[in-house]
Coordinates of C-alpha atoms in Angstrom, one line a residue:
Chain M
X218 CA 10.8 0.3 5.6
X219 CA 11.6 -3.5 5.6
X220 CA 8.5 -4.2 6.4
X221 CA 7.0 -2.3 3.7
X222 CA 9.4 -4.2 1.6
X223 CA 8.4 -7.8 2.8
X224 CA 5.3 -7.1 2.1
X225 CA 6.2 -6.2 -1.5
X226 CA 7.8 -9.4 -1.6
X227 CA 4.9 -11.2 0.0
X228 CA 2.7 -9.4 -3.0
X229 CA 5.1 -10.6 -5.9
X230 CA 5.0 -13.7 -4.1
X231 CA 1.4 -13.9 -4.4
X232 CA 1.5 -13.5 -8.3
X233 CA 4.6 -15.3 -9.1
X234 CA 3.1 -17.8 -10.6
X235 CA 0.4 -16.3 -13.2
X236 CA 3.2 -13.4 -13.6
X237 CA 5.7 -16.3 -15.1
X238 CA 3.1 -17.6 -17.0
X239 CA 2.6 -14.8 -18.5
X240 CA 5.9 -14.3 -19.7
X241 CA 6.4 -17.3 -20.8
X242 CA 3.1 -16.8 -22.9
X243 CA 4.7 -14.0 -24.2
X244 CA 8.3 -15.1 -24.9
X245 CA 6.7 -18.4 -26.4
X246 CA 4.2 -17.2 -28.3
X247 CA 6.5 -13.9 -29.6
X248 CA 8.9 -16.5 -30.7
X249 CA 6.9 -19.1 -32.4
X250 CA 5.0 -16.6 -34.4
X251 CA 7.9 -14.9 -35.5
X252 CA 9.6 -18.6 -36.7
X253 CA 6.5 -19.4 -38.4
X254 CA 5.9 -16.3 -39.9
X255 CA 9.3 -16.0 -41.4
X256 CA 9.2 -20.1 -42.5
X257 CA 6.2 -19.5 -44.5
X258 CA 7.4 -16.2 -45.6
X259 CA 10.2 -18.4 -47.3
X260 CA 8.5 -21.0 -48.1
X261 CA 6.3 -18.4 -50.5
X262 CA 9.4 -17.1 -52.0
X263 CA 10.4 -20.5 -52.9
X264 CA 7.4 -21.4 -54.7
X265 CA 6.9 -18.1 -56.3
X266 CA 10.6 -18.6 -57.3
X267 CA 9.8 -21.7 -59.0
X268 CA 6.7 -20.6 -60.7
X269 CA 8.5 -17.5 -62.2
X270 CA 12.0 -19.1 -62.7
X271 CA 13.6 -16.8 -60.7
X272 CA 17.3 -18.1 -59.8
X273 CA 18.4 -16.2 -57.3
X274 CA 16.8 -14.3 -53.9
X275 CA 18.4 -11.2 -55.4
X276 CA 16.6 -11.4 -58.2
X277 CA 13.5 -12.0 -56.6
X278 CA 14.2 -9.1 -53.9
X279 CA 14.6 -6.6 -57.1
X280 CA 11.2 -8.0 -58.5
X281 CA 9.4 -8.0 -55.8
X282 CA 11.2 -6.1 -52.9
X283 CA 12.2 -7.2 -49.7
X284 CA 10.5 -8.0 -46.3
X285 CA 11.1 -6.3 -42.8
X286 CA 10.5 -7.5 -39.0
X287 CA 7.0 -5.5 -39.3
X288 CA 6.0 -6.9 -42.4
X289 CA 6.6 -10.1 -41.4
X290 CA 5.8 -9.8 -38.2
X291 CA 2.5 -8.7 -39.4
X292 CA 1.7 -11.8 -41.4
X293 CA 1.3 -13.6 -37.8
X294 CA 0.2 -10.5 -35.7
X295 CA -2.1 -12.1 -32.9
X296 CA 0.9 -14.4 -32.2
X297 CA 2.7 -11.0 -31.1
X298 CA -0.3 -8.8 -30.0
X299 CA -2.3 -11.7 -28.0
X300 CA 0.2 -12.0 -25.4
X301 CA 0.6 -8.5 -24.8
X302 CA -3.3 -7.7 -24.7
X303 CA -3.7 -10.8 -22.5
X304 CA -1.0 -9.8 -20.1
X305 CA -2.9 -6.1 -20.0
X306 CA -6.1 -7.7 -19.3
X307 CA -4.5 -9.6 -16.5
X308 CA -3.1 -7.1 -15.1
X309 CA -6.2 -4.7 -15.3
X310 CA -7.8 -7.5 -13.4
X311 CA -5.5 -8.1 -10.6
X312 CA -5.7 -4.5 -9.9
X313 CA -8.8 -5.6 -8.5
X314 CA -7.8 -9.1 -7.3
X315 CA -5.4 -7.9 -4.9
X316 CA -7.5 -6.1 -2.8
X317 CA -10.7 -8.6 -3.0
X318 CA -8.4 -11.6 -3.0
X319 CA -7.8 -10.9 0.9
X320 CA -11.0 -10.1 1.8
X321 CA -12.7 -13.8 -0.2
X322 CA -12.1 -17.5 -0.3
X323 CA -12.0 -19.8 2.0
X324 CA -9.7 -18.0 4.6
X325 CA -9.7 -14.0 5.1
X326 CA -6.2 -13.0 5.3
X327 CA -7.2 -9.0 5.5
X328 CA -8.3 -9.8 8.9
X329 CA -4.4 -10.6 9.7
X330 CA -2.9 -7.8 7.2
X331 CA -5.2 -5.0 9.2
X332 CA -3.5 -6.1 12.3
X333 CA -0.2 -5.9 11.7
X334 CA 1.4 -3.6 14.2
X335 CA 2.6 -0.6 11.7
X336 CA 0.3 1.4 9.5
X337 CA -2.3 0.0 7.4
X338 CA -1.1 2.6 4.7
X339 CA 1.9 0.3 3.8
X340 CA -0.8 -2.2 2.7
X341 CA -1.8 0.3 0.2
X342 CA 1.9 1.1 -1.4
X343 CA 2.6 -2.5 -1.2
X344 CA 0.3 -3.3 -3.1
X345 CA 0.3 -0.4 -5.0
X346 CA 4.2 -1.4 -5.6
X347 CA 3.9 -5.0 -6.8
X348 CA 1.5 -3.7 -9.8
X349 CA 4.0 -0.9 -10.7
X350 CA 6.7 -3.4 -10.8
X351 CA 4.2 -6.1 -12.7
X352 CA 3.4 -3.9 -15.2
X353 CA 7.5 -2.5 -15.5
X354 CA 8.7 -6.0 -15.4
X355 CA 6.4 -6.8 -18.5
X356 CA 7.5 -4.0 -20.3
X357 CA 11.1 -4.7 -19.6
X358 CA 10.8 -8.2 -21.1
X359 CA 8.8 -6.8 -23.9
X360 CA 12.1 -4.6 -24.7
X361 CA 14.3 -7.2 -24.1
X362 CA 12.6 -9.6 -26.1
X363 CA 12.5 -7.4 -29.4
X364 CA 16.1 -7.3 -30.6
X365 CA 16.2 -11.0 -29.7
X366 CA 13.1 -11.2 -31.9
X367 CA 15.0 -8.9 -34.6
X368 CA 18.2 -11.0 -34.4
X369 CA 16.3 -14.2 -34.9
X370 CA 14.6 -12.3 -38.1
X371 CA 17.9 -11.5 -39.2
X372 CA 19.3 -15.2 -38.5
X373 CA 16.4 -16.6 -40.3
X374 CA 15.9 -15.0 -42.9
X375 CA 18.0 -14.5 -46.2
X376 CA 19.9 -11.9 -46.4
X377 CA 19.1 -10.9 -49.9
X378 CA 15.3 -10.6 -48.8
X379 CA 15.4 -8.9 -45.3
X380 CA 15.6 -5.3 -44.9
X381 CA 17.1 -3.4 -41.6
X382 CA 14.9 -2.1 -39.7
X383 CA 15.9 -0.7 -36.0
X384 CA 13.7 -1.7 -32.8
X385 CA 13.0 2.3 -32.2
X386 CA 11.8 2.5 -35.8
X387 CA 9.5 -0.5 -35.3
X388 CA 8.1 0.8 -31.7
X389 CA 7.5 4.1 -33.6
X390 CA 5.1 3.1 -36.5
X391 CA 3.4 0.3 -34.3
X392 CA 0.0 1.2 -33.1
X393 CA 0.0 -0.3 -29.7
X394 CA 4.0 -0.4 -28.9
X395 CA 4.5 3.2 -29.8
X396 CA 2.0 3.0 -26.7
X397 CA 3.6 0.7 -24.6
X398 CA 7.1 1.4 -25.4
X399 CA 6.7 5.1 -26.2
X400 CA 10.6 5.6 -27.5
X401 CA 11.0 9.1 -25.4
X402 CA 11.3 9.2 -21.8
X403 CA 9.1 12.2 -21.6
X404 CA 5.9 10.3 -22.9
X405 CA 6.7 7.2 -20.9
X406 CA 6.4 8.8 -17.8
X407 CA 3.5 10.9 -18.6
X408 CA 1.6 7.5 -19.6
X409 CA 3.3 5.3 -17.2
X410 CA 2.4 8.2 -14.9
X411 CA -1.1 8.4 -15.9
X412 CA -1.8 4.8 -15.9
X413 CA -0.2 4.8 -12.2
X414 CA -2.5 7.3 -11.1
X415 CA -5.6 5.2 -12.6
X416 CA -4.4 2.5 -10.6
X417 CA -4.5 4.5 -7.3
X418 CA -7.9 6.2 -8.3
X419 CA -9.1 2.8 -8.5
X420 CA -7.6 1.7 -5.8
X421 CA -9.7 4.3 -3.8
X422 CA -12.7 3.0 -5.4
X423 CA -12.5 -0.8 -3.9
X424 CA -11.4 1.0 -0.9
X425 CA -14.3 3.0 -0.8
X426 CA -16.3 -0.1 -1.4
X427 CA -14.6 -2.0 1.3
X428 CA -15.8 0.2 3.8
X429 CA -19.5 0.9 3.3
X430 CA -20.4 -2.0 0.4
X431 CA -23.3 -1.0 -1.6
X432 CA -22.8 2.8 -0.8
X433 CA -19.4 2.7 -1.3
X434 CA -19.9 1.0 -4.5
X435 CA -21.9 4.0 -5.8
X436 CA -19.2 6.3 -4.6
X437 CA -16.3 4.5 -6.1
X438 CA -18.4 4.4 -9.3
X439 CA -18.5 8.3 -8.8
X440 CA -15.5 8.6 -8.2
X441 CA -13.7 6.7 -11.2
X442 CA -16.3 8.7 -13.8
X443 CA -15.2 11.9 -12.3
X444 CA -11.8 11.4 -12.5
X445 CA -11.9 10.2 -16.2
X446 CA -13.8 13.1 -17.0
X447 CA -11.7 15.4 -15.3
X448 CA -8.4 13.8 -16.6
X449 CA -9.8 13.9 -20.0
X450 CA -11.0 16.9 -20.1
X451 CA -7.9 18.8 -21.8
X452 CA -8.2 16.6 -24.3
X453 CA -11.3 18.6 -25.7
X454 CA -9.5 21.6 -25.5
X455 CA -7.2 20.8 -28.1
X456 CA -8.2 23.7 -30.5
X457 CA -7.4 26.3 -27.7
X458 CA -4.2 24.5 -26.3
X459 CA -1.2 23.0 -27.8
X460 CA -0.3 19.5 -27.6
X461 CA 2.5 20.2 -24.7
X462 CA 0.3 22.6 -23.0
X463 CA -2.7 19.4 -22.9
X464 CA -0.2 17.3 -21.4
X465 CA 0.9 19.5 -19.4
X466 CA -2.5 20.1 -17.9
X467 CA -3.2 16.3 -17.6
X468 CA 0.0 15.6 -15.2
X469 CA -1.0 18.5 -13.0
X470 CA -4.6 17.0 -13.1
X471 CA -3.1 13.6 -12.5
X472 CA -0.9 14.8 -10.1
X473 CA -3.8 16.0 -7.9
X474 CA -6.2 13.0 -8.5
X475 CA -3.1 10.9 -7.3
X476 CA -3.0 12.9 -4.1
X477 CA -6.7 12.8 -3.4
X478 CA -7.0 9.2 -3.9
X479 CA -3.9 8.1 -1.9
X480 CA -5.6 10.7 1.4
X481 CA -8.8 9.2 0.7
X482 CA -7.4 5.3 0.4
X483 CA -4.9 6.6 4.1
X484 CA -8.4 7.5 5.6
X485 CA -10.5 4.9 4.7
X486 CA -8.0 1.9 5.8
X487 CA -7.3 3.5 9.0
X488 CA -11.0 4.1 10.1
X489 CA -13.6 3.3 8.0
X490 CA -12.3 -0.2 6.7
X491 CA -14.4 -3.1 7.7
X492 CA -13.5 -7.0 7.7
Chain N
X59 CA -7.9 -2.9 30.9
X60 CA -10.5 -3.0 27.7
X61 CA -12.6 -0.3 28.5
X62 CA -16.5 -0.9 26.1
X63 CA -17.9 2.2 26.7
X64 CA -21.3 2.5 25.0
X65 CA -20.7 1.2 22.2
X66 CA -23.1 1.0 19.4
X67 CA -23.0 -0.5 16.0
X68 CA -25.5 -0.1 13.3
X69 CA -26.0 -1.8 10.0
X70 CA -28.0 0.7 7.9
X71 CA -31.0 1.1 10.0
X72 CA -30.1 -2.0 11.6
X73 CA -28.7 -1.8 15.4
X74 CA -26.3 -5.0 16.1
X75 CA -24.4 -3.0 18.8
X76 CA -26.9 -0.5 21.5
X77 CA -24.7 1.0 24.4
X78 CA -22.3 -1.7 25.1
X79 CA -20.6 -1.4 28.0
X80 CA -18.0 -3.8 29.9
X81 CA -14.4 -4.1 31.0
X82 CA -11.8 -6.7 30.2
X83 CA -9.3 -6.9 33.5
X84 CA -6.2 -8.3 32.8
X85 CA -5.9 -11.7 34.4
X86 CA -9.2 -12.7 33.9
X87 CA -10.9 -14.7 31.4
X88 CA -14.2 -12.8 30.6
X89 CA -16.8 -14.6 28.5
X90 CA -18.8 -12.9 26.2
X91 CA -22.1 -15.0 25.8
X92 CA -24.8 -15.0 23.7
X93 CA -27.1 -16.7 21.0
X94 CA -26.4 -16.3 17.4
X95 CA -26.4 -12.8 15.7
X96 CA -26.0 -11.3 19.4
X97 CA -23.4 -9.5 18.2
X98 CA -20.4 -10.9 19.7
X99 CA -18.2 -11.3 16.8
X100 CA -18.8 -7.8 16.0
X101 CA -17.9 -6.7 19.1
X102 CA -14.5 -8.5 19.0
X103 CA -14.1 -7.0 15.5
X104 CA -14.8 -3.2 17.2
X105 CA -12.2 -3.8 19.9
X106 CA -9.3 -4.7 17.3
X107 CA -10.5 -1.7 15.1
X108 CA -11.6 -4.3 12.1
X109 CA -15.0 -2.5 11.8
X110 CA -15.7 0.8 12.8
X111 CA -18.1 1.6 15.3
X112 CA -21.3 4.4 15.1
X113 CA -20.9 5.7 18.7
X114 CA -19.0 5.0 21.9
X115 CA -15.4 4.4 22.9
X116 CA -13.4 1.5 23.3
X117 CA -9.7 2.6 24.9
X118 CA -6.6 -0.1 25.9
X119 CA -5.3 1.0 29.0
X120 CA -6.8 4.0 28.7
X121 CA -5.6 5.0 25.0
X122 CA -7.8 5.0 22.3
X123 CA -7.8 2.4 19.5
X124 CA -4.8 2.8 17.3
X125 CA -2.0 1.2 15.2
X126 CA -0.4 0.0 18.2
X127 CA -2.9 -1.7 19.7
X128 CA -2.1 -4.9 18.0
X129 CA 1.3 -5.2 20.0
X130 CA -1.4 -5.3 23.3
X131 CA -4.0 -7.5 21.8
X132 CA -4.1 -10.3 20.1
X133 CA -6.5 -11.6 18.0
X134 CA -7.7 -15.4 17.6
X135 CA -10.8 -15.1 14.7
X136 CA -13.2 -17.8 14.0
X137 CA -11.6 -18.6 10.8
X138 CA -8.1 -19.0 10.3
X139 CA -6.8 -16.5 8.4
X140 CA -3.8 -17.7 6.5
X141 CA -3.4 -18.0 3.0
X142 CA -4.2 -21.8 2.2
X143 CA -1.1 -21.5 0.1
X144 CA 1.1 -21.5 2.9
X145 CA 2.1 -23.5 5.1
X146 CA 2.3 -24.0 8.6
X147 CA 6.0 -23.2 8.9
X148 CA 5.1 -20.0 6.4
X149 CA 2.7 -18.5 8.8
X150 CA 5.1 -18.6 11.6
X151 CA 7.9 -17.0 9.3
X152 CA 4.8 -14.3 8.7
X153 CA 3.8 -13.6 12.3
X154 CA 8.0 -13.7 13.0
X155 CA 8.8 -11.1 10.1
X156 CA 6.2 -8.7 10.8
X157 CA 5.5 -9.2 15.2
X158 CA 8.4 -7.6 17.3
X159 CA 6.1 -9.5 19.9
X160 CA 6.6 -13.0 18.6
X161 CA 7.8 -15.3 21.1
X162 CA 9.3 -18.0 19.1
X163 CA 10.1 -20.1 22.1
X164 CA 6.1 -19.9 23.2
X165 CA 5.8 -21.1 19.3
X166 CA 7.9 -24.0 18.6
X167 CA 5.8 -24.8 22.1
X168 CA 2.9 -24.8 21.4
X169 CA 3.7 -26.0 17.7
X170 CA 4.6 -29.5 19.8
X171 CA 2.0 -29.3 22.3
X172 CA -0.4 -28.8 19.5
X173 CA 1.3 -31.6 17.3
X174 CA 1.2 -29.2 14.1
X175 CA 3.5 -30.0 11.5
X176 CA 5.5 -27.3 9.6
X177 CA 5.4 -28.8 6.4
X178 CA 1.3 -28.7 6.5
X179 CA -0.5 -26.5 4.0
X180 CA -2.8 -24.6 5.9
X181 CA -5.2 -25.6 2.7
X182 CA -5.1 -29.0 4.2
X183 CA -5.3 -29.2 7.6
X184 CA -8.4 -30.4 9.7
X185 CA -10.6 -28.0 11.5
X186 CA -9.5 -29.1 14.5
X187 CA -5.8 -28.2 13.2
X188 CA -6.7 -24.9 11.9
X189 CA -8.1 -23.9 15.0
X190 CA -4.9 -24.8 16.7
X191 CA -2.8 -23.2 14.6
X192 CA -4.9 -20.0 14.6
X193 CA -4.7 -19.9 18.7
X194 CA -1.0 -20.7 18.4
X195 CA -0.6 -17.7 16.1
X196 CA -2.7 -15.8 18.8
X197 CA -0.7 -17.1 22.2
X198 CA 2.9 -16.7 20.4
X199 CA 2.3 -13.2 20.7
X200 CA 3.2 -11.1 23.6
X201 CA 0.2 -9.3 24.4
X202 CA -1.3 -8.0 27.8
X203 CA -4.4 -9.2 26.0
X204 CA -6.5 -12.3 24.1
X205 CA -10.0 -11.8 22.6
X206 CA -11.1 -15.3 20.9
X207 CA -13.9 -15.6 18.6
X208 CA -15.8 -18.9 19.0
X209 CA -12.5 -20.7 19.6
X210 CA -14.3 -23.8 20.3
X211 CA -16.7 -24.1 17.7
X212 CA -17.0 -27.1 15.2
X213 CA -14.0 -28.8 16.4
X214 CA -13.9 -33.0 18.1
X215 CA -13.8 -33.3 21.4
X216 CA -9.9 -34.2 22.0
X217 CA -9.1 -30.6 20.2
X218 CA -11.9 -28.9 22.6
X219 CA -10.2 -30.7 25.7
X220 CA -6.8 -29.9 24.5
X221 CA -7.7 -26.0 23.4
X222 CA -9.7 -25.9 26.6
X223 CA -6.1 -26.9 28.7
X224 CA -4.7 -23.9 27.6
X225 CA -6.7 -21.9 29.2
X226 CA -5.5 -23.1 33.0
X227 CA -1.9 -22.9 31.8
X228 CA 0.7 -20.3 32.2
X229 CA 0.2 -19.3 28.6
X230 CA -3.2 -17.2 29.8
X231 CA -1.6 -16.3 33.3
X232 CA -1.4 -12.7 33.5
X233 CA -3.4 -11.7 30.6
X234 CA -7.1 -10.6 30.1
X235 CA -8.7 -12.7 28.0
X236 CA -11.8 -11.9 26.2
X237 CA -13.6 -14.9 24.6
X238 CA -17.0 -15.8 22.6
X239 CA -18.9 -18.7 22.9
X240 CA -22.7 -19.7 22.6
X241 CA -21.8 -23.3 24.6
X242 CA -20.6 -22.6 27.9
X243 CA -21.0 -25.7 29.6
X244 CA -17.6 -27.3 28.7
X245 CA -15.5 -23.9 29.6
X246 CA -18.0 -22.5 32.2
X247 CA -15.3 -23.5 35.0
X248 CA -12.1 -21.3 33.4
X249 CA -14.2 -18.2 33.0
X250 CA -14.2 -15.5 36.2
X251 CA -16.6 -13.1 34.0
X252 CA -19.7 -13.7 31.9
X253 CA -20.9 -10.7 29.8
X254 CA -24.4 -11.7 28.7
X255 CA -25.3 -9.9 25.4
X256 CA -28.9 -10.2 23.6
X257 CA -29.6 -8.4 20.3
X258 CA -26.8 -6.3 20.9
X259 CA -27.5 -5.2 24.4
X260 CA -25.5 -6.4 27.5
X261 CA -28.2 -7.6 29.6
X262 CA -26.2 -9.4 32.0
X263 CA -22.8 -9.0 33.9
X264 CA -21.2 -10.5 36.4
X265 CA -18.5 -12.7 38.2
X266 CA -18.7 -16.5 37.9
X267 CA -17.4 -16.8 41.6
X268 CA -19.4 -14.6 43.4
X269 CA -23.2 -15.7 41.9
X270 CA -22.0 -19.2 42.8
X271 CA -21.0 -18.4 46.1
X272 CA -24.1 -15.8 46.8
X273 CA -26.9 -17.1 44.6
X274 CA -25.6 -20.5 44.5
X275 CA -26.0 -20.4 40.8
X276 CA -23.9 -21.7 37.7
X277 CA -23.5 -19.6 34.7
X278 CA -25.7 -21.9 32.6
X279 CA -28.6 -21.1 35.4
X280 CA -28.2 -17.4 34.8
X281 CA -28.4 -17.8 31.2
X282 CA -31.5 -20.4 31.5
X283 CA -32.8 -17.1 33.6
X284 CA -32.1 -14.7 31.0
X285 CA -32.2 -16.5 27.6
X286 CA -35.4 -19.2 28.5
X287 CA -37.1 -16.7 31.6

């Protein structure tokens, strides 16, 4: 067990640095966006102010209504959607970085992380572990960073001219953050659950390709295909099913695609894995 | 004792390994020889379960290859194969966290004898460093055994001579050691046993001793003989 945990460690390790930079993309782009979006927002209502002689903001909220964190937040969109979609495609790609990175460049470290004296199946929840807590630790600074985001709306802008809004009732009508930050805990483990068991199907994949190359590249591709096909399969039944029953269907599906690809990713590491 | 027993390898349709077979005694240095693309490398890689073999066995003291064979053998690859982010003192924290069979008193050793210094990315050492460094990481362990890949190759001659010394010392005493090399004139006089392989076939095997003292020959003779007949 410790060791399975220092090589967690060795994994975030690994990362740390792209990881930080990536959340300081997020936090810094977030932020700025936000601050510019709301001091042009005011500095609209100024002019418009002065062009209709409007005196007050008061007056100006009852003529022309008030803003909230989405509007605004909408005005500068890609400051607040680009870092999210760039930490996702990141991530996506290390998924397949942390398995080639040892096997390519200069020096091979798989050679030494297949020799370890303890299974070679801790390799595979290590890493499987470090993207779990990658993608977790992104989320979590996503929902920390949105009442700091709301409190800096409400700090900037007027009173008169903002209008409450909660963070649940901004994840809700958002397309991708009612995603991302789905607000029940049911949905975020059935996609947080989902998404984990498309990590280890791919997973199984590189694996696969690891150990017979060109054939096993074929058979990963296989693999993947099948499995989307088969996990999305309840999806086309949704005039014969209802919505629960679907997603009900897909987390037993998922459950047993996660249990194939972890026997298939145990087997190929501890005899059919090649340096 | 390393037991090869028929041991083939194939690549596709292609045959690297045919019927390999050999032993590795402990307390003997046993060279495996051969020309490029012999297939000695692969053979090492075989032994420590880095590559799975078609056919044959290979056993460690009689057991079959498993997850514990890496607290019996040690490996030294070609290549070290470090991270080049860490450094010197890193790799030994590595080998320490995750070997019950570091020695760290054979370490901080052979970390003087070698004249490595801990603060030393591995991204930035020589090649004549690295190949120290990747035999320390080998002889720190307490293993019955030592297969080297090519531990002389591409490095200056003070490193060779200085590698090469290690080999009479009590570092190697007791174990079996397994090497690769395709120049065996400046170890031919620490080896006891020369396995001579050709396109993946032992054609050759014997003791360094006993040819001299019976045939009166070196090991570079027998491999004129075999290699150039």
């Amino acid at each position: 067990m410790i060791r399975y945990i220092k090589l967690v460690l060795m994994e975030l390790h690994r990362f740390w640095k792209i990881y930080a930079a990536l959340a300081a993309i997020t936090v810094i782009s977030q932020t700025a966006g936000l601050w510019m979006s709301i001091r042009s927002h005011i500095k609209r209502v100024h002019w418009e102010m002065e062009l209709t002689s409007i005196g007050t903001y008061a007056e100006f909220a009852k003529t022309y209504g008030r803003t909230s964190f989405r509007s605004i937040v909408s005005f500068n969109e890609l400051f607040f959607m680009g870092p999210v979609m760039i930490c996702i495609a990141v991530l996506l790609i290390y998924v397949f970085l942390i398995w080639y990175r040892d096997w390519y460049g200069k020096n091979a470290f798989v050679y030494r992380l297949l020799m370890l004296p303890a299974s070679r199946f801790r390799l595979f929840w290590a890493k499987l572990t470090a993207i779990m807590l990658f993608v977790l630790g992104l989320v979590a600074l996503q929902i920390v960073l949105l009442p700091l985001l709301m409190a800096m709306y409400r700090q900037m802008m007027p009173a008169e001219l903002s209008l409450a809004e909660s963070v649940f009732s901004y994840v809700r009508h958002h397309i991708v953050f009612q995603i991302l930050l789905p607000p029940h805990a049911a949905d975020f483990f059935l996609y947080y659950g989902l998404g984990f068991v498309a990590v280890t199907v791919v997973f199984a994949a590189i694996l696969m390709e690891r150990a017979w190359r060109l054939k096993g590249l074929i058979a990963g591709i296989l693999y993947v295909s099948a499995a989307t096909l088969v996990m999305t399969f309840p999806l086309s039944l949704d005039y014969v099913l209802y919505p629960h029953e679907i997603w009900g269907l897909m987390g037993g599906i998922g459950l047993v695609l996660f249990l194939a690809s972890v026997w298939i990713s145990r087997t190929l590491l501890a005899k059919k894995i090649t340096v | 004792m390393i037991e090869i027993d028929r041991v083939t390898k194939k690549f596709g349709r292609k045959t690297v390994l045919k019927d390999v077979t050999f032993t590795v005694e402990k307390g003997r240095i046993t060279c495996l020889i051969g020309l490029n693309g012999a297939g000695k490398s692969t053979l090492l890689k075989a032994i420590m379960g880095l590559m799975p073999v078609s056919r044959g066995q290979i056993r460690i003291d009689g057991q079959p290859v498993s997850e514990h064979l890496y607290e019996k053998v040690a490996f030294v690859p070609d290549t070290l194969t470090m991270p080049p982010f860490m450094t010197v003192e890193n790799c030994l924290r590595f080998m320490r966290d995750f070997y019950d069979n570091w020695n760290e008193e054979r370490a901080a050793y052979l970390l003087s004898f070698f004249k490595l210094q801990p603060a030393d990315r591995i991204s930035s050492l020589s090649k004549g460093n690295a190949a120290k460094l990747n035999l320390l990481l080998g002889l720190a362990l307490d293993t019955d055994y030592l297969l080297m890949d090519e531990p002389f190759s591409g490095i200056d001659m003070f490193s060779r001579e200085q590698i090469a010394s290690v080999f009479t010392s009590e570092l190697i005493e007791d174990r079996g050691v397994l090497l690769t090399t395709h120049e065996i004139d400046e170890i031919e006089h620490l080896i006891d046993k020369a396995v001579l392989l050709d396109q993946g076939r032992v054609i050759r095997e014997f003791w360094c001793e006993e040819i001299r003292e019976k045939e009166g020959k070196s090991v570079m003779d027998v491999m004129r003989e075999v290699y150039h007949p």
